[in-house]
Coordinates of C-alpha atoms and ligand atoms in Angstrom, one line a residue:
X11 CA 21.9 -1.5 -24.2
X12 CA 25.4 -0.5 -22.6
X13 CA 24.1 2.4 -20.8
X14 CA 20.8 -0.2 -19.6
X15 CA 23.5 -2.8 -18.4
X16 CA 25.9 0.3 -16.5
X17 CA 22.5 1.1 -15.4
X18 CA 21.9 -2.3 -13.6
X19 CA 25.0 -2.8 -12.4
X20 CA 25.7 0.6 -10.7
X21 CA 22.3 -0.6 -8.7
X22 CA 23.8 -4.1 -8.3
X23 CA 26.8 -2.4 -6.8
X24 CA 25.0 -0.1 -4.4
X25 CA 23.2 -3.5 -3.2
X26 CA 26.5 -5.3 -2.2
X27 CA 28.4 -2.0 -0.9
X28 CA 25.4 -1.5 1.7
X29 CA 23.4 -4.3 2.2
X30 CA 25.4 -5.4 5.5
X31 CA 25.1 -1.7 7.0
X32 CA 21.2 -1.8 5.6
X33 CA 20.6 -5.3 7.5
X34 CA 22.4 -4.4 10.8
X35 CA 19.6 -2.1 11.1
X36 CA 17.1 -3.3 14.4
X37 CA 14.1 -1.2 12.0
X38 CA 14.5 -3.9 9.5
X39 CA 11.1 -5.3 9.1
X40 CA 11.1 -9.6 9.3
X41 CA 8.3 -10.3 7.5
X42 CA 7.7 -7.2 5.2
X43 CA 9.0 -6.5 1.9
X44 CA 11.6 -3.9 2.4
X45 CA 14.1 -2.5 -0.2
X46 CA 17.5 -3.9 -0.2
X47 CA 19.1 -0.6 -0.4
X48 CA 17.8 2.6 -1.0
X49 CA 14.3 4.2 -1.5
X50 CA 10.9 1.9 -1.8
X51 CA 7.6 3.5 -2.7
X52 CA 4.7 2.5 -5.2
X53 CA 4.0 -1.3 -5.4
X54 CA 4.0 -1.8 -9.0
X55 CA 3.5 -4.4 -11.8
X56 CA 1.6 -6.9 -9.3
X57 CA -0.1 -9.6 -11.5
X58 CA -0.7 -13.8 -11.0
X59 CA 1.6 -15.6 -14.2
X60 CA 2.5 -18.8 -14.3
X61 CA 2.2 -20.1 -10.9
X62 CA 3.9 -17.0 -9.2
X63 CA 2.8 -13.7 -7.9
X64 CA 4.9 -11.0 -9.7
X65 CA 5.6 -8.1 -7.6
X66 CA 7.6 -5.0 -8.5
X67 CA 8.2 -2.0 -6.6
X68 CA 9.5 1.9 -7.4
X69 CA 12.8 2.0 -6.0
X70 CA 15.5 4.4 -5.9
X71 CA 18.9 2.5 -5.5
X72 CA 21.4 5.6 -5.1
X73 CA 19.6 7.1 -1.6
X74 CA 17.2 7.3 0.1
X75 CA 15.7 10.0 -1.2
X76 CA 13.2 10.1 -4.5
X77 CA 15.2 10.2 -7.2
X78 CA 15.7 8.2 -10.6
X79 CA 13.3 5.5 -10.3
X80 CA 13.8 1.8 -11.2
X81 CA 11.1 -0.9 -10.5
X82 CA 12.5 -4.1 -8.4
X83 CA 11.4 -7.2 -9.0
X84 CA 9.9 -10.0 -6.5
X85 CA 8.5 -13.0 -7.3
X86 CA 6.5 -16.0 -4.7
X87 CA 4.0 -18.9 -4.7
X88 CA 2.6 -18.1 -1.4
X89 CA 2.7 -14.0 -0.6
X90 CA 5.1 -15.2 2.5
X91 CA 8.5 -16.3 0.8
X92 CA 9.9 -13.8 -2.0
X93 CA 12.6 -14.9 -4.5
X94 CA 14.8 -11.4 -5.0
X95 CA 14.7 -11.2 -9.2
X96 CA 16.4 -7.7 -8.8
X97 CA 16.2 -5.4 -10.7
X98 CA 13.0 -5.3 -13.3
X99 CA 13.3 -1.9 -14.9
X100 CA 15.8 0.4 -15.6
X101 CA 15.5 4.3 -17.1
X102 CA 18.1 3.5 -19.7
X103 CA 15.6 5.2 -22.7
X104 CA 14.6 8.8 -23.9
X105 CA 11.4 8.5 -22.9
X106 CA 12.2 7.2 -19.4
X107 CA 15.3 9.5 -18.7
X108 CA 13.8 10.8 -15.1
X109 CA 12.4 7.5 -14.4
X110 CA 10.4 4.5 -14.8
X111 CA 7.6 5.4 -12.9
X112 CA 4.4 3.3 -11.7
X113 CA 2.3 1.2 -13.5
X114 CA 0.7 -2.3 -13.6
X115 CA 1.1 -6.2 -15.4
X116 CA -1.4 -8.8 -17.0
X117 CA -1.0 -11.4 -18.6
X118 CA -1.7 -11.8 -22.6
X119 CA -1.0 -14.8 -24.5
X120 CA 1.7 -16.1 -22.4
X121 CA 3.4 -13.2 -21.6
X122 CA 3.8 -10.9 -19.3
X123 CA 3.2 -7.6 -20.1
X124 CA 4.0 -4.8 -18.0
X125 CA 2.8 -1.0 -18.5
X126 CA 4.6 2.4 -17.0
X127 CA 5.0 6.0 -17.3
X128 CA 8.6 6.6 -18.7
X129 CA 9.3 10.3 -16.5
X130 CA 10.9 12.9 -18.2
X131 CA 12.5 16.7 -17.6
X132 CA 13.1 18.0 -21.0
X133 CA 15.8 20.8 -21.3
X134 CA 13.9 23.5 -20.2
X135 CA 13.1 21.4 -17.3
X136 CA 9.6 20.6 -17.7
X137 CA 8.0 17.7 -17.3
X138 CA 7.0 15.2 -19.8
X139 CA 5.3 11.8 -19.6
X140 CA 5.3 8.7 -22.1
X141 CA 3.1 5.3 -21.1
X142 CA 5.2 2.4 -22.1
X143 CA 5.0 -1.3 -22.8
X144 CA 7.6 -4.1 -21.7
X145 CA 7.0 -8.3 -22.1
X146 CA 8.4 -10.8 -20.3
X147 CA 7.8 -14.8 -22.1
X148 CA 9.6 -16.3 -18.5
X149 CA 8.6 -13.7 -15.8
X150 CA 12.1 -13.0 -15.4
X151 CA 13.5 -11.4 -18.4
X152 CA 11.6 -8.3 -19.5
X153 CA 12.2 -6.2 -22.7
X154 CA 10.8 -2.3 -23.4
X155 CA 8.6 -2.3 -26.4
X156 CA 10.6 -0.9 -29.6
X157 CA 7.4 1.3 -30.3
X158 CA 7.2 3.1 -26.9
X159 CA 6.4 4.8 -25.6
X160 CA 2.4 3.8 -26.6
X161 CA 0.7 7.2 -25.9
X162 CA 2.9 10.0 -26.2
X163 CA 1.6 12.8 -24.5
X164 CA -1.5 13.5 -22.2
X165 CA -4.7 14.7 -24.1
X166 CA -5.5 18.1 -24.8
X167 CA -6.5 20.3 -21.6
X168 CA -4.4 18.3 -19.4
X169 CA -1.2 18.4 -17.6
X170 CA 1.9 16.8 -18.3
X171 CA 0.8 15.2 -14.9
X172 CA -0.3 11.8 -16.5
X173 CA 0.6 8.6 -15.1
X174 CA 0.6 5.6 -13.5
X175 CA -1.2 3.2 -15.8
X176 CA -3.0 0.5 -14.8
X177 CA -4.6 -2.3 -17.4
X178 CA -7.3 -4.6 -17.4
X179 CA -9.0 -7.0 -20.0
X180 CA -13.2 -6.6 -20.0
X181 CA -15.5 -8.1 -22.9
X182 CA -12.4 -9.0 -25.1
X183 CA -10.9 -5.3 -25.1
X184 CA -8.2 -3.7 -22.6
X185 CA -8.6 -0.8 -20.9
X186 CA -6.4 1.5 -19.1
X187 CA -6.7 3.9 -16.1
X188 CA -4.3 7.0 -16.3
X189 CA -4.6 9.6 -13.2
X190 CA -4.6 13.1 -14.4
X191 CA -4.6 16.2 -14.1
X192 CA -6.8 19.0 -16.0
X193 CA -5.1 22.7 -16.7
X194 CA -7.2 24.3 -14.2
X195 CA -5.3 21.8 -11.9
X196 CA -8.1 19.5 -11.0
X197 CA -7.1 15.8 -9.9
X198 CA -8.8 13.1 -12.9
X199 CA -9.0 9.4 -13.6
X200 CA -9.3 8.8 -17.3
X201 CA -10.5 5.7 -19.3
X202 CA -8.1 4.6 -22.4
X203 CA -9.3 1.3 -24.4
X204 CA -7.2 -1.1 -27.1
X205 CA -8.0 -3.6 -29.1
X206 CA -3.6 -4.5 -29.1
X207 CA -2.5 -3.2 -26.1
X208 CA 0.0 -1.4 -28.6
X209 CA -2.4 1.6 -30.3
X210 CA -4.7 3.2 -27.1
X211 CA -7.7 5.9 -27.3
X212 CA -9.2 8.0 -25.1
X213 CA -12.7 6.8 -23.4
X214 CA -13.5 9.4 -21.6
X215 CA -13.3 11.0 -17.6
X216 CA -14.0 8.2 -15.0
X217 CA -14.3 10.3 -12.1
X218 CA -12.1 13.3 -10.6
X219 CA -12.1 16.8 -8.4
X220 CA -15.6 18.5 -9.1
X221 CA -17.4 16.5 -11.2
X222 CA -19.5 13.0 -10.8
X223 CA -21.2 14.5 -7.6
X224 CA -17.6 14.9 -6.1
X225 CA -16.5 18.3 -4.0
X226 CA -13.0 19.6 -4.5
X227 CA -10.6 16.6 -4.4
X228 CA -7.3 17.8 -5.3
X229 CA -5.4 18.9 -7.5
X230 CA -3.5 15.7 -8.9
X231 CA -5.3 11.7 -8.9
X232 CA -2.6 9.6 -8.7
X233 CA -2.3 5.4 -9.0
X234 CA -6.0 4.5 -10.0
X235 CA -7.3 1.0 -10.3
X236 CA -10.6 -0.5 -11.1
X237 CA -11.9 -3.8 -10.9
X238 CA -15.0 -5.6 -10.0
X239 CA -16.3 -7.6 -6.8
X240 CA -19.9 -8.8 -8.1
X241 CA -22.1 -7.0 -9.8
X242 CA -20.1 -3.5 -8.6
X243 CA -16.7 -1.9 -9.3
X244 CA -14.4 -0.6 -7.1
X245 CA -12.2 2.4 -8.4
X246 CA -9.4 3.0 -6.3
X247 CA -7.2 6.6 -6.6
X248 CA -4.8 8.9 -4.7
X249 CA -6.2 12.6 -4.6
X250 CA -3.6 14.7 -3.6
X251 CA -4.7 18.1 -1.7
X252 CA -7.8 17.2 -0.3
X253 CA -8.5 19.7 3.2
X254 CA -8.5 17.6 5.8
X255 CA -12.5 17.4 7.8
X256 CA -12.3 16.8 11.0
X257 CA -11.0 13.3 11.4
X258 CA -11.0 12.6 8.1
X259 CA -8.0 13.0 5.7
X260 CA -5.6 13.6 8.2
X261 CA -2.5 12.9 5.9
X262 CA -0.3 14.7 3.2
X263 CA -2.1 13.0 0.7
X264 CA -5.0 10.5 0.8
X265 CA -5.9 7.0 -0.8
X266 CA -9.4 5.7 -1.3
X267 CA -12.0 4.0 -3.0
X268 CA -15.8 4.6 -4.6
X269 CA -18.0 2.0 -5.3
X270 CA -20.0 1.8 -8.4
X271 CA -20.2 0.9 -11.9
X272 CA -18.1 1.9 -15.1
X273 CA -20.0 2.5 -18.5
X274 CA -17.6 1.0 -20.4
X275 CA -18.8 3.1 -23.6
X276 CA -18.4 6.4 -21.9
X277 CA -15.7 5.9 -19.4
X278 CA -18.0 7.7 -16.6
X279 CA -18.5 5.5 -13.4
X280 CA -21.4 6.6 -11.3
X281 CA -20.2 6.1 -7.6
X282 CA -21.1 6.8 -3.9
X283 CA -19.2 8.7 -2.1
X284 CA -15.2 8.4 -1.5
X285 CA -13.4 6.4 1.4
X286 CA -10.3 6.2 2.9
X287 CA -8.9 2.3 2.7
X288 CA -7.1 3.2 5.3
X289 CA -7.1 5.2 8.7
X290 CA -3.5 5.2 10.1
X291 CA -0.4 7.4 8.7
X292 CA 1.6 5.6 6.1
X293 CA -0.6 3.8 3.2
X294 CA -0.6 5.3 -0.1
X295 CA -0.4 4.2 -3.6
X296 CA -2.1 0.5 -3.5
X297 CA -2.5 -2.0 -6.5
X298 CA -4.5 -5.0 -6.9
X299 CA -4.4 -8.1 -8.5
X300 CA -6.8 -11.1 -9.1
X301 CA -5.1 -14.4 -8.5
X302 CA -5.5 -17.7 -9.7
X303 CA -8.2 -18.4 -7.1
X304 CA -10.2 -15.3 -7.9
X305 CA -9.1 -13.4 -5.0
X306 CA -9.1 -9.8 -5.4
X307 CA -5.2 -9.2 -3.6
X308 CA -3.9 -5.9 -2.9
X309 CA -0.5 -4.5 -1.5
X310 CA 0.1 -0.4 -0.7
X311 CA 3.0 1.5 0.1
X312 CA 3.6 2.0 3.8
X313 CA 5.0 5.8 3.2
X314 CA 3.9 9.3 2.2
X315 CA 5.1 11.2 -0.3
X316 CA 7.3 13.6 1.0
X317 CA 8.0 12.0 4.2
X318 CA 11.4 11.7 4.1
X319 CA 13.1 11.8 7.5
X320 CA 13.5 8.7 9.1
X321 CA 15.9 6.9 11.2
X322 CA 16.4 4.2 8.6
X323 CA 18.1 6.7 6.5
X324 CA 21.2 6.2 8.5
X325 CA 21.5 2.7 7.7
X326 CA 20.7 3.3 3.6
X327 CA 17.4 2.3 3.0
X328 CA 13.7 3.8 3.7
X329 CA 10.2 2.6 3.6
X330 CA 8.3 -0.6 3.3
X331 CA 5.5 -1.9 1.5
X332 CA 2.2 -3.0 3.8
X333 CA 1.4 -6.8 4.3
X334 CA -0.8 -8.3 1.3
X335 CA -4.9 -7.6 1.6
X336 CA -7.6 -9.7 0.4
X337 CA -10.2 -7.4 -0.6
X338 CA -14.0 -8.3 0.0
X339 CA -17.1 -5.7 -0.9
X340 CA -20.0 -6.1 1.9
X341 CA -22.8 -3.5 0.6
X342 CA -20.5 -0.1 -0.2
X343 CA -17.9 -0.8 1.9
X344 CA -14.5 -2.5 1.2
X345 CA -13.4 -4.9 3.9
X346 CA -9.7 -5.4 4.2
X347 CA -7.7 -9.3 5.8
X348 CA -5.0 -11.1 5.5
X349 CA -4.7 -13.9 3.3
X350 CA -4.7 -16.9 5.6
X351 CA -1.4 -18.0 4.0
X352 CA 0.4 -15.6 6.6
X353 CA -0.4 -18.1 9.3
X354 CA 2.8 -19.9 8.3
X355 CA 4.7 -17.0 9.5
X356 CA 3.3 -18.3 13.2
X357 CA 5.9 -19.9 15.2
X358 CA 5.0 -19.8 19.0
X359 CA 2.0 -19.3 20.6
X360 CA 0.3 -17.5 23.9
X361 CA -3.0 -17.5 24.4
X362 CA -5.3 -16.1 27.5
X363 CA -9.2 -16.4 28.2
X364 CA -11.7 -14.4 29.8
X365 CA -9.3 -12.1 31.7
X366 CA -11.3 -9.0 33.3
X367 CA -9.4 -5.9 33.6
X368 CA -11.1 -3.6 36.3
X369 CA -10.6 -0.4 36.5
X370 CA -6.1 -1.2 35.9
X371 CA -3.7 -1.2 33.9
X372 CA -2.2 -4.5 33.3
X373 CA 0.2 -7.1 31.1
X374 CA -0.6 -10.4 30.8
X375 CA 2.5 -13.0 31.3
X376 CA 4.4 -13.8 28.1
X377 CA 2.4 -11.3 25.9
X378 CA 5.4 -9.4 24.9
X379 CA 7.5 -8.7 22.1
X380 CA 8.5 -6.8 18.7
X381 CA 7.4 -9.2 15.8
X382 CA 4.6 -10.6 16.4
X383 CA 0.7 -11.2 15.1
X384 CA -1.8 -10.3 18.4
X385 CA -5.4 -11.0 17.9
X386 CA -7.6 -9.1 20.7
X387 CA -11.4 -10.2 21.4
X388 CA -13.3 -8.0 23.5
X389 CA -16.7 -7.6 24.5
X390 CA -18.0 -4.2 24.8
X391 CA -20.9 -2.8 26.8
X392 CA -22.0 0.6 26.7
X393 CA -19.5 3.4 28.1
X394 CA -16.2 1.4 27.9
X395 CA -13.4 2.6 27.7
X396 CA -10.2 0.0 26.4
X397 CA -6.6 1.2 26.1
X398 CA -3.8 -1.0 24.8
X399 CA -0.1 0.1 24.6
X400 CA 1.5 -1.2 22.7
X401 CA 6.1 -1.2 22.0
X402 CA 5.8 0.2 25.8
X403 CA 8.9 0.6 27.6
X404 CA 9.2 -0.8 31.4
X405 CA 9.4 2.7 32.9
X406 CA 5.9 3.3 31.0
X407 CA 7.1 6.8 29.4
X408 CA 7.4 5.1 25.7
X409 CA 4.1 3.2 23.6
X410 CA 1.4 3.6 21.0
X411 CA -1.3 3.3 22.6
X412 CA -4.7 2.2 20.7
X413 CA -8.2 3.3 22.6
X414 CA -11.6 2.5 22.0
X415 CA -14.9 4.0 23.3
X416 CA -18.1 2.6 23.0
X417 CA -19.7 5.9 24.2
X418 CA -18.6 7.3 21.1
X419 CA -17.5 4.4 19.3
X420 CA -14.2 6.1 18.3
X421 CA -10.8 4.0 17.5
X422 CA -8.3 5.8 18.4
X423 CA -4.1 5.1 17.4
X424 CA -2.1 7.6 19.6
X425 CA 1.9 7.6 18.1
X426 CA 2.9 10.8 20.4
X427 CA 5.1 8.8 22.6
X428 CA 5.9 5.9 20.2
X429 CA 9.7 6.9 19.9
X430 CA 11.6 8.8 17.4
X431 CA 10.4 10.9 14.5
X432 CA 6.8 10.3 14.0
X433 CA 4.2 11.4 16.3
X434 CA 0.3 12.5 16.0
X435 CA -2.9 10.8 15.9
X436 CA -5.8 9.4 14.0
X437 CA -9.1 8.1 14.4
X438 CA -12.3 6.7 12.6
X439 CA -15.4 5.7 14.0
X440 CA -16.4 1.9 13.9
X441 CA -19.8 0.7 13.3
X442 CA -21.7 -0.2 16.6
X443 CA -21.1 -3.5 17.8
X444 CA -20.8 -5.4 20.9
X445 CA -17.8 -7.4 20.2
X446 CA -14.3 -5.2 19.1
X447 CA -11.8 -7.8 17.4
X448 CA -8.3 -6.7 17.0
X449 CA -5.6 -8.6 14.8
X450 CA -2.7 -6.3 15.1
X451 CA 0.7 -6.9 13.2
X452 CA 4.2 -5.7 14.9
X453 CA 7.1 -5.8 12.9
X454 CA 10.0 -4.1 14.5
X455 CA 9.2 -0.7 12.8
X456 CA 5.2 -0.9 11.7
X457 CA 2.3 -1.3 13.2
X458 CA -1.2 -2.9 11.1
X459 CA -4.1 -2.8 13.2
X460 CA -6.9 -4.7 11.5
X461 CA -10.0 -4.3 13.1
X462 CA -13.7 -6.3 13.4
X463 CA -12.6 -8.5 10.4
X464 CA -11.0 -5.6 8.0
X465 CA -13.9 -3.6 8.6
X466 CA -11.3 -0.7 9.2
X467 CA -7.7 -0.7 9.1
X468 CA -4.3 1.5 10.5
X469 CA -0.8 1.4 9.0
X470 CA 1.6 3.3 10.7
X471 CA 5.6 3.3 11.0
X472 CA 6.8 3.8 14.5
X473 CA 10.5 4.0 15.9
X474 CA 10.7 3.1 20.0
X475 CA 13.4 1.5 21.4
X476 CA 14.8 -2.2 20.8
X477 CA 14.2 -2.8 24.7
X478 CA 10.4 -1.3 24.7
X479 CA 8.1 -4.4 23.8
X480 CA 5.3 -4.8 26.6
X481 CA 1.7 -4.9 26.0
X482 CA -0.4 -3.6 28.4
X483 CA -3.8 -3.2 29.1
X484 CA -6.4 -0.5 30.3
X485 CA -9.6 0.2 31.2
X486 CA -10.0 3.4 33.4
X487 CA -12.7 3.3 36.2
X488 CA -14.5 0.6 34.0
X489 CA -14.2 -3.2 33.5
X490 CA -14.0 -4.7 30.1
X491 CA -13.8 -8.1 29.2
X492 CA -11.1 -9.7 27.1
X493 CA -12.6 -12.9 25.8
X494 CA -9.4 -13.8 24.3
X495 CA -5.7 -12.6 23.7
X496 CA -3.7 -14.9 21.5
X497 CA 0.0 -13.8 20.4
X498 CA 1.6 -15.4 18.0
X499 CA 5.8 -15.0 17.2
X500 CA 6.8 -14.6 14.2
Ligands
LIG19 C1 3.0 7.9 -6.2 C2 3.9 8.4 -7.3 C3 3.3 8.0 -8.7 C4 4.5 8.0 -9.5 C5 5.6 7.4 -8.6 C6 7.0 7.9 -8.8 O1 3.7 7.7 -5.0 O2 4.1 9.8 -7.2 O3 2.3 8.8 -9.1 O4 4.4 7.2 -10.7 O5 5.2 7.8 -7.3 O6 7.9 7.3 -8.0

């Protein structure tokens, strides 16, 4: 318990020495959840008790790189304001001594109870990995189980790559998704089931590289969830080494869904084939809750493993998580918005009708700025062509500039001149449609493009100047309607 308290208040510490450097930083998101000092990845621990929305995240106080791993811990009513709880976990036992890494929350006869994988290098410097149990009876206070860690070591034939537990009730039993990995390196989801939540046995595979009508898929299946939307379930999972195909999975490492249904005996899940949740740069690592109104909510992390160098890093923090997502299932295909409890984030508003833009580029008057919601409607004819810049600098040489062609019906979100550090591109087709409906999300160093209702979505990080925030608009050697343009400031 000493070394657990040391623990908290060396973090504490780190908070108060930086936080005034950290916040005098223009990146500094207004409206996203951003760590207070150091290193944010996973979302973690996101479950509805008691009136609140718990939200943790993986965060590494000490710098901004990944190293000993704490969760932090958020709590709010609305999924707009966030009351700062601090710090949630701590690696202060054995069997967390690397880490407390991911995992998930639900709530079981008035508590809360949160599950994790407690990281360990053993002396030889190998890895080892414990799943482990904490309870909280006020949401605030949390306390490790005194029998963790629960399951104490992967099954035979896998890795020592086992983590990131995520636990659901079904039919009056729990169940728990581990991702895995097998010895001949193939990327798994497995099935656990309790009757206690304390004693856990194997199911069986749910799905992984190579097997249930899947090609190669990686090497490692990180942060699965499962849950239902109907009569189907979603299972949700991070294969890591997939090859990128053509425009598909054009990033380090990839997060996706299938759609199908679990045998709860077995632990198989037949499913379709899998699809990325999201098409821009930085989403990874997404968790799901169900909230008191039977919402399926989900939150990712807007990072990548591995990509570390940011300009953040000189003002002590690094990384973000993405804006919450109400998740809705329309045939096979996950459709992604915004709860509308972010419209109290609105304060003034802009608004434009039928404006043609022939064959120009062109701003509209006031639409402008760094933190702001935009919502785009177009109409689209055959062969158009729309551009959009947008964080564009007056001497036109800085933006991100979005495109859309209806002759191939290819979005398009272009970060090559969006400022420092980042560049490249990415793409997805949209179904065909003669309407294109943008709500687009700027917040000082992020970019969420939502598009046609959530029917696809692109996160990305950008870093342009403080002085580069016109929009502008394009449509070379056509004409394209813009029904509406509305901007709110947030
Ligand atoms: C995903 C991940 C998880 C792990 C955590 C450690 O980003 O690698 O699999 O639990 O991060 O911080």
């Amino acid at each position: 318990m000493i070394e657990e308290k040391k623990l908290i208040d060396s973090a504490l510490e780190e908070i108060d020495k930086k936080i005034g450097v950290v916040e005098s930083d223009y990146y500094r998101p207004v409206f996203h959840i951003a760590p207070k000092v150091g290193l944010l990845n996973d979302p973690n621990g996101f479950v509805f008790f008691n009136g609140y929305y718990h939200l943790f995240y993986q965060w590494h106080p000490f710098s901004t790189n990944h190293g000993l791993k704490y969760w932090y811990h958020l709590r709010s009513k609305d999924l707009v304001n966030w009351e700062d709880l601090r710090v949630g976990l701590v690696p202060a036992n054995w069997y967390e001594s690397h880490g407390c890494y991911s995992g998930s929350a639900i709530e079981y006869n008035d508590e809360m109870r949160i599950f994790y994988t407690g990281n360990v290098k053993n002396s030889e410097g190998n890895r080892e990995s414990y799943q482990c149990m904490a309870s909280s009876k006020d949401g605030i206070n949390i306390e490790k189980n005194m029998q963790n860690p629960i399951i104490k070591s992967q099954p035979k034939g896998y890795t020592a790559h086992f983590r990131d537990p995520k636990v659901w009730k079904e039919n009056n039993l729990f169940y728990m998704l581990l991702g895995a990995q097998t010895d001949d390196l193939e990327g798994r989801v497995l099935l656990y089931r309790s009757e206690n939540l304390r004693d856990w046995e194997l199911v069986g595979v749910v799905s992984g590289s190579n097997i249930n009508g899947n090609k190669a898929m990686g090497y490692m299946w990180e942060c699965p969830d499962l849950f239902s939307i109907g009569d189907k379930d979603v299972l949700i999972t991070c294969p890591q080494g997939i090859k990128e195909q053509d425009i598909l999975y054009n990033n380090r490492y990839q997060a996706g869904y299938f759609t199908g249904k679990l045998d709860y005996r077995t632990g198989a899940m037949e499913h379709g084939s899998f699809n990325e949740l999201d098409r821009g740069f930085e989403f990874y690592a997404p968790q799901s809750c169900e909230d008191y109104s039977s919402r399926r909510v989900m939150y990712g992390w807007m990072g990548m493993p591995e990509e570390e160098e940011q300009p953040t890093k000189d003002f002590g923090w690094m990384h973000m998580l993405t804006l919450p997502r109400i998740l809705e299932l329309k045939e096979e295909k996950l459709y992604q918005r915004v709860p509308k409890e972010l419209e109290k984030l609105r304060k003034e508003k802009v608004s434009v009708e039928n404006v043609d833009i022939n064959n120009c580029e062109m701003t509209l008057e006031n639409f402008y700025g760094d933190v702001y919601e935009l919502i785009l409607e177009f109409d689209i004819e055959e062969s158009q062509d729309i551009g959009i810049k947008l964080r564009c600098s007056a001497d036109d040489s800085e933006y991100t500039l979005l495109n859309f062609s209806s002759k191939t019906n290819l979005f398009t979100v272009d970060r090559t001149s969006s400022g420092k550090y980042l560049g490249g591109k990415r793409q997805c087709k949209l179904n065909i449609s003669n309407k294109l409906k943008l709500q687009i999300f700027s917040d000082r160093s992020s970019l969420e493009i939502f598009i046609n209702d959530g029917e696809e979505v692109f996160t990305l990080r950008i870093f342009p100047s403080i002085e580069s925030k016109n929009i502008r608009f394009i449509a070379k050697d056509n004409k394209v309607q813009l029904n509406k343009a509305t901007l709110w400031t947030y």
